[in-house]
mmCIF file of C-alpha atoms in Angstrom:
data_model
loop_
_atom_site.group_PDB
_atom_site.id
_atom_site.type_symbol
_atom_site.label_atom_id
_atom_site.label_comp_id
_atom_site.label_asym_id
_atom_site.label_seq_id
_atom_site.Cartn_x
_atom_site.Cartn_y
_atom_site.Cartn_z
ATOM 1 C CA UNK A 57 56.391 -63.718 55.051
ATOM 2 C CA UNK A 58 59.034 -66.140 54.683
ATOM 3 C CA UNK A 59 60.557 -66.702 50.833
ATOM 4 C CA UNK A 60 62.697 -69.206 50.247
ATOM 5 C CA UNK A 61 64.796 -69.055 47.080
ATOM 6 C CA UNK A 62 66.702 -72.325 45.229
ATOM 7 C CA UNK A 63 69.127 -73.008 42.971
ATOM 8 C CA UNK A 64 69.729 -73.651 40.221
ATOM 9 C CA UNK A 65 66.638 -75.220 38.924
ATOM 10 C CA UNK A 66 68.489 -78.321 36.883
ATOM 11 C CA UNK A 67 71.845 -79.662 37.388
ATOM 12 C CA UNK A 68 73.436 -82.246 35.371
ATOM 13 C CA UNK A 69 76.713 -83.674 36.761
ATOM 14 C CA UNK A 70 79.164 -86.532 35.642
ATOM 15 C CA UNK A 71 79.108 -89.380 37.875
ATOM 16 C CA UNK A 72 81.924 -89.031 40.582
ATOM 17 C CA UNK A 73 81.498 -85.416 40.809
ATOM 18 C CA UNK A 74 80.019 -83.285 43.370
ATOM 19 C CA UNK A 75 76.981 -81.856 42.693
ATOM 20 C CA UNK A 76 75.865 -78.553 45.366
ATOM 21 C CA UNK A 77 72.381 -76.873 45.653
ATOM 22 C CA UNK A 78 72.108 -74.024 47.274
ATOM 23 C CA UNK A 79 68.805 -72.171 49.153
ATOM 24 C CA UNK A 80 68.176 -68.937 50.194
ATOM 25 C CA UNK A 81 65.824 -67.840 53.089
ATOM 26 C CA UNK A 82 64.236 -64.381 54.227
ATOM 27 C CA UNK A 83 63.327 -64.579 58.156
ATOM 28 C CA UNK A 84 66.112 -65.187 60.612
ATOM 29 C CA UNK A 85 63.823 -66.706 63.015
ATOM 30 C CA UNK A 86 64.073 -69.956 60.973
ATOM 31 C CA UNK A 87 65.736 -72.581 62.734
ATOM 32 C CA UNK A 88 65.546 -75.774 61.080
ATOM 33 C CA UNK A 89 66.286 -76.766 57.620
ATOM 34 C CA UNK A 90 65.889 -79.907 56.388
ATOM 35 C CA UNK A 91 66.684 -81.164 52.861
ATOM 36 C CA UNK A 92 63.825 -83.927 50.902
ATOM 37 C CA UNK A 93 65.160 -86.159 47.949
ATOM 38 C CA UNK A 94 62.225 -86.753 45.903
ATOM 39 C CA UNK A 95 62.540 -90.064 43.142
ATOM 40 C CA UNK A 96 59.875 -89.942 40.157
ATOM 41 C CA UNK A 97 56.408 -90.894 41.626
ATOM 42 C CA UNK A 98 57.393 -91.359 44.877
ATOM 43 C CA UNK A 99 57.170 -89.496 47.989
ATOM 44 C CA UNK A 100 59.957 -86.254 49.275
ATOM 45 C CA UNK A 101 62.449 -88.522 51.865
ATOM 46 C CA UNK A 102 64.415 -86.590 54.242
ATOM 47 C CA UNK A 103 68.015 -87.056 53.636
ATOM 48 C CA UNK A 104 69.792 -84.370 56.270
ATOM 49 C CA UNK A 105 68.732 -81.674 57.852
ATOM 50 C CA UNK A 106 70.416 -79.394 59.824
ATOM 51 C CA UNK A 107 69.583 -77.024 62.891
ATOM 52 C CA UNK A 108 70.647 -73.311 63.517
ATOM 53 C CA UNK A 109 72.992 -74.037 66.355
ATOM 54 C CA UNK A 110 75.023 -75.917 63.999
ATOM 55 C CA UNK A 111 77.024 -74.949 60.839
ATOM 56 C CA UNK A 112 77.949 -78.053 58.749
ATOM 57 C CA UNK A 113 76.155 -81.781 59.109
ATOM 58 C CA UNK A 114 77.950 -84.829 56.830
ATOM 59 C CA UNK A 115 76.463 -88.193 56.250
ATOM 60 C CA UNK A 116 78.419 -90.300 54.204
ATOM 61 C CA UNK A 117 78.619 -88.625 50.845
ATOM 62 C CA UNK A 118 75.697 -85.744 51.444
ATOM 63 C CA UNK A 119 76.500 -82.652 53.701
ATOM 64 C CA UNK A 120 74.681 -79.656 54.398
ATOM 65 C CA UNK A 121 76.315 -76.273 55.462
ATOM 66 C CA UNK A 122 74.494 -73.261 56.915
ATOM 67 C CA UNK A 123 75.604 -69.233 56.935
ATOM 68 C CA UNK A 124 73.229 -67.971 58.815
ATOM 69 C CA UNK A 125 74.083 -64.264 58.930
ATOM 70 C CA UNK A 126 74.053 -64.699 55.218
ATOM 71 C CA UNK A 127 70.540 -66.498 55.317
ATOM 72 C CA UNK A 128 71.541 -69.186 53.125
ATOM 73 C CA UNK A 129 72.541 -73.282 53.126
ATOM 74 C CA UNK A 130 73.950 -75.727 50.684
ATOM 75 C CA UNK A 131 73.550 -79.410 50.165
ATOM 76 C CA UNK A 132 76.758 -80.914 49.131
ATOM 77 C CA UNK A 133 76.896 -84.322 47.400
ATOM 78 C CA UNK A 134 79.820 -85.963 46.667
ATOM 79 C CA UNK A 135 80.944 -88.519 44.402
ATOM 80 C CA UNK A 136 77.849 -88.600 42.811
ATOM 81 C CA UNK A 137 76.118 -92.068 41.504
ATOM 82 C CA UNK A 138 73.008 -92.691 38.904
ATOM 83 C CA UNK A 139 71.045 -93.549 41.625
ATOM 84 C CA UNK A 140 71.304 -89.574 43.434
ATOM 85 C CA UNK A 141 69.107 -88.263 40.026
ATOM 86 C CA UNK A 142 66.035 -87.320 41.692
ATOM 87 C CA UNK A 143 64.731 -83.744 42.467
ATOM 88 C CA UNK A 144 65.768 -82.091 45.714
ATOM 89 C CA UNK A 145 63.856 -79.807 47.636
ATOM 90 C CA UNK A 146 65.237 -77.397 50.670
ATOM 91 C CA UNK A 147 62.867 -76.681 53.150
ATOM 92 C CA UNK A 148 62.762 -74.020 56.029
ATOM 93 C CA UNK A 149 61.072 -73.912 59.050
ATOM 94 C CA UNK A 150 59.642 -70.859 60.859
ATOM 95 C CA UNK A 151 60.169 -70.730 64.625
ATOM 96 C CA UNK A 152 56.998 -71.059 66.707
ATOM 97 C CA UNK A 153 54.714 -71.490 63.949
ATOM 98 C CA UNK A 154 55.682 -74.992 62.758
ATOM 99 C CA UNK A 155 54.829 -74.047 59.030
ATOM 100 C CA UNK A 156 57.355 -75.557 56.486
ATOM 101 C CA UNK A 157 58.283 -73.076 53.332
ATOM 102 C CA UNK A 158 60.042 -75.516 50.583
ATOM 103 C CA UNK A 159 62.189 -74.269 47.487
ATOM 104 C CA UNK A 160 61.236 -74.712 44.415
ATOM 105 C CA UNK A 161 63.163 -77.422 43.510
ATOM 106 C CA UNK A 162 66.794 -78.662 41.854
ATOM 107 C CA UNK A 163 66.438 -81.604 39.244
ATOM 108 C CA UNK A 164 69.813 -83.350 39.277
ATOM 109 C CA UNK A 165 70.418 -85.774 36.850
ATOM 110 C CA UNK A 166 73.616 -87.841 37.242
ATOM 111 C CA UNK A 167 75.446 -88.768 34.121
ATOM 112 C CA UNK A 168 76.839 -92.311 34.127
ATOM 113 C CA UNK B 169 56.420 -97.729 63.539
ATOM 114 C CA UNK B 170 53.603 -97.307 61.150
ATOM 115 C CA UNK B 171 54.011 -94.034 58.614
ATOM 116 C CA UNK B 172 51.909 -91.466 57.415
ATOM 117 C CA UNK B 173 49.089 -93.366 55.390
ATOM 118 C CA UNK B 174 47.206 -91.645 52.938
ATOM 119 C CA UNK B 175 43.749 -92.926 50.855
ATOM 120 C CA UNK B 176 42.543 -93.140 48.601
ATOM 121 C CA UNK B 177 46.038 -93.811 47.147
ATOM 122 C CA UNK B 178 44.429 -92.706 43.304
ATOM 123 C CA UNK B 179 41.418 -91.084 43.219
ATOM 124 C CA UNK B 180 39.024 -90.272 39.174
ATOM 125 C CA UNK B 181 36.393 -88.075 39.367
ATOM 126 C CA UNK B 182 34.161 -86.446 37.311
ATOM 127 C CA UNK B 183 34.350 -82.253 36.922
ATOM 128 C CA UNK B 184 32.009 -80.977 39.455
ATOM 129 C CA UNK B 185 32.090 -83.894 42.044
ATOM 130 C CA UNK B 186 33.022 -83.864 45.554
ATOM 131 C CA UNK B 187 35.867 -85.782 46.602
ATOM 132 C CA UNK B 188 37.212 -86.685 50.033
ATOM 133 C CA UNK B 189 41.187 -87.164 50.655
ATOM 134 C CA UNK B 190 42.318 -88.742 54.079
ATOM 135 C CA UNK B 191 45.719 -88.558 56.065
ATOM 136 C CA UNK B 192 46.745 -90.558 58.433
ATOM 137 C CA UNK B 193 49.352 -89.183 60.657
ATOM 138 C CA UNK B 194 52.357 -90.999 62.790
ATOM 139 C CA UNK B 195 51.053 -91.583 66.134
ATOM 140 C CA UNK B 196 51.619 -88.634 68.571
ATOM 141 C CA UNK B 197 52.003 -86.001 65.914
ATOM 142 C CA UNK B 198 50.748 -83.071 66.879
ATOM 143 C CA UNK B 199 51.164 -80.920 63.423
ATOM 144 C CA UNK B 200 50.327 -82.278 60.168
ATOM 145 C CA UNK B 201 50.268 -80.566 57.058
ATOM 146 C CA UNK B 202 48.750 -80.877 53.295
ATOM 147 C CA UNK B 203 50.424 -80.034 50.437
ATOM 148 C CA UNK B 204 49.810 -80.286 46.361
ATOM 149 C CA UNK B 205 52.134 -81.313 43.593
ATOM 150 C CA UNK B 206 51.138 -81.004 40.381
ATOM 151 C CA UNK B 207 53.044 -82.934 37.747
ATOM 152 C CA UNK B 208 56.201 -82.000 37.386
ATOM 153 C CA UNK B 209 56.248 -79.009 39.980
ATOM 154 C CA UNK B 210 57.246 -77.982 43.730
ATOM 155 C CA UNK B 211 55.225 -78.502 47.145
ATOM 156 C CA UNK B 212 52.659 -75.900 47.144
ATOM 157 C CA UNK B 213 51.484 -75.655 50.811
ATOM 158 C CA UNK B 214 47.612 -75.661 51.329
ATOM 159 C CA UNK B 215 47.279 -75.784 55.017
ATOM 160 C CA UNK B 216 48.676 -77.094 58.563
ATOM 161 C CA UNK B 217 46.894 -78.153 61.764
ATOM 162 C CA UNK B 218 48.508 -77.507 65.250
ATOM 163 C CA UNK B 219 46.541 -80.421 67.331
ATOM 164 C CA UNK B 220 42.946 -79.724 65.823
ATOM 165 C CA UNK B 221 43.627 -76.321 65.166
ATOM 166 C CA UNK B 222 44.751 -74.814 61.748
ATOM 167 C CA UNK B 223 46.762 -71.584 62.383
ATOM 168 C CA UNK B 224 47.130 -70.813 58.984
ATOM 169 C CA UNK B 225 44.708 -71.787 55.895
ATOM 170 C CA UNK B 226 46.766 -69.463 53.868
ATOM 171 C CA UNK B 227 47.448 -71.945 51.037
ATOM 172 C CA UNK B 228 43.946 -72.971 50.121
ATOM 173 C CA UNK B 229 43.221 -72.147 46.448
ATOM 174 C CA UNK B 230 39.851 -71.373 47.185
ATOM 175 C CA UNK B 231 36.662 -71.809 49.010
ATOM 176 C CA UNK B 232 36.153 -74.744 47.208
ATOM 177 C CA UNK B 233 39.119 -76.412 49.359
ATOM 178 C CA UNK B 234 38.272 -77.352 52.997
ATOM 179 C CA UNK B 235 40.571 -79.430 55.726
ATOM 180 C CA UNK B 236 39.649 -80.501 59.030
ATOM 181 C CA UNK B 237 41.215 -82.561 61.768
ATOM 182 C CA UNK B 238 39.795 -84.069 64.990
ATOM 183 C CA UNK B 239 41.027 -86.035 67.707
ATOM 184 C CA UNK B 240 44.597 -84.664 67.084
ATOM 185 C CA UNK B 241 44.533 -87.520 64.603
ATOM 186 C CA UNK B 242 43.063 -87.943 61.491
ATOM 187 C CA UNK B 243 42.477 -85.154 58.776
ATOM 188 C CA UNK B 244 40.537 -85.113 56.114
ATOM 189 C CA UNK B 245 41.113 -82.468 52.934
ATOM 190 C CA UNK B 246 37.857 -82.191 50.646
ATOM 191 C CA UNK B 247 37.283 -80.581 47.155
ATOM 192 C CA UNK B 248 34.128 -79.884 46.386
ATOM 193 C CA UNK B 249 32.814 -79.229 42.987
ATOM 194 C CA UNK B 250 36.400 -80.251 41.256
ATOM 195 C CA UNK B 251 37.810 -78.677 38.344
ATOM 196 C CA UNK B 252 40.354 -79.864 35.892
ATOM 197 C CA UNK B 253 42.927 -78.036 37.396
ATOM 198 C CA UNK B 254 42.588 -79.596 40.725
ATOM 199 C CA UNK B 255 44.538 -82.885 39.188
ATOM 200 C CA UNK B 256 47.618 -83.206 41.186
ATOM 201 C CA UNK B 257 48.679 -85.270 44.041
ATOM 202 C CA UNK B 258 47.889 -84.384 47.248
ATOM 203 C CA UNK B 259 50.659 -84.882 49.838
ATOM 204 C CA UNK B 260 50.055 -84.950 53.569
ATOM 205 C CA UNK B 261 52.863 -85.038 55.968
ATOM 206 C CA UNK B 262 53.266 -84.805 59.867
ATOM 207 C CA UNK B 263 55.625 -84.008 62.792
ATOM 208 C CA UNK B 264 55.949 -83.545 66.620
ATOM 209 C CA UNK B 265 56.762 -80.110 67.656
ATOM 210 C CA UNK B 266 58.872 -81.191 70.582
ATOM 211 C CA UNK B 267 62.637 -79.911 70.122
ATOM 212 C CA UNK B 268 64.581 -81.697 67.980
ATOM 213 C CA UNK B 269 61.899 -84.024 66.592
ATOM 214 C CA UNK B 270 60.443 -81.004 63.810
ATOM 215 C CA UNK B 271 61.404 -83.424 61.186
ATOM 216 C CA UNK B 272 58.482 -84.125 59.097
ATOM 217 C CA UNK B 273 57.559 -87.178 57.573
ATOM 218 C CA UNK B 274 55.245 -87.205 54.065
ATOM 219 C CA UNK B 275 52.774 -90.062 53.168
ATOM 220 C CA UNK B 276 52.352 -91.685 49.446
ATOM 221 C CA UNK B 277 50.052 -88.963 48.224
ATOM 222 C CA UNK B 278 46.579 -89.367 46.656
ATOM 223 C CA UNK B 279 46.689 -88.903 42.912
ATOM 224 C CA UNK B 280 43.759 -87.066 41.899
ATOM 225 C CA UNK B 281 42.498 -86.795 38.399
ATOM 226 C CA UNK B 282 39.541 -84.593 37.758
ATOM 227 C CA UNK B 283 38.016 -85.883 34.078
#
């Protein structure tokens, strides 16, 4: 089945530098992959996502880029604030089953 | 529009009680899914309904864990005789499975503590 690998597991950052998460996947029938920003006690928000047709999505000061004959895509965010600590989660999506498979997980913490 | 709703939003039982969890989906969503956090960890995926089916109960912990959905609408995820380790919150999120519109959308969560 589909594995989906993240890293690294914590990331601590300066404020005003970038900060990049990276995620992994197993089945090349995946075709969507969306990235959640999860705050303390609150609930994963979807802050970009990208499709397979496509190999680099920016909004503002969060991009995502996606290698898809190397199976893997990266969040980039850039010029990092306070307010971007949160966990991140990658998530992948299987082609004709509609079952999301998430990482694990990348606590950033953003050092003011 | 209105968002995924979830209640209740916290839920304290007693080991070896029954509870009931309920999702509300966005209108028109055809797949919605249930997931479990415990504190501090990933998503762990439990199941996922296509419609009122469930293609895959894969992620159920055990037989102790039940889901069902009907009326492409509503679901409802039940624990019966909980255990301590069943505390977590319980995440349900949806999506339409038209092109271009996978993107799913999570509710608050129930937090569940089992006493």
């Amino acid at each position: 089945g589909e594995n989906v690998e993240q890293h690294p597991s914590t990331l601590s950052v300066q404020e005003g530098d970038s900060a990049v998460i990276k995620c992994t996947y197993s089945d090349s029938a995946s075709n969507y992959f969306p990235w959640y920003k999860q705050e303390l006690g609150k609930r994963p928000q979807l802050i970009i996502d990208i499709r397979s047709n496509v190999g680099e999505k920016k909004d503002q000061r969060i991009a995502v880029t996606l290698n898809k004959t190397a199976k893997h895509f990266s969040l980039h965010i850039t010029e990092t604030q306070p307010e971007d600590s949160a966990v991140y989660f990658c998530a992948v999506l299987h082609s004709g089953t509609y079952k999301y498979i998430f990482g694990t997980g990348t606590r950033l913490k953003v050092l003011a | 529009g209105a968002g995924v709703s979830q209640s209740p939003s916290n839920k304290v039982t007693e080991k070896g009680k029954d509870v009931e969890l309920r999702c509300d989906p966005i209108s028109g969503h055809t797949a919605l899914y249930w997931y479990r956090q415990r504190l501090g960890q990933g998503l762990e995926f439990l199941i996922y309904f296509q419609g009122n089916s469930a293609p895959d109960k894969s992620g159920l912990p055990s037989d102790r864990f039940s889901a069902e959905r009907t009326g492409e609408s509503v679901s409802t995820l039940t624990i019966q005789r909980t255990q301590q380790e069943d505390s977590a919150v319980y995440l349900c999120a949806s999506s339409s499975q038209w092109l271009a519109r996978e993107t799913q959308y999570f509710g608050p969560g129930t937090r569940l503590l089992v006493l």
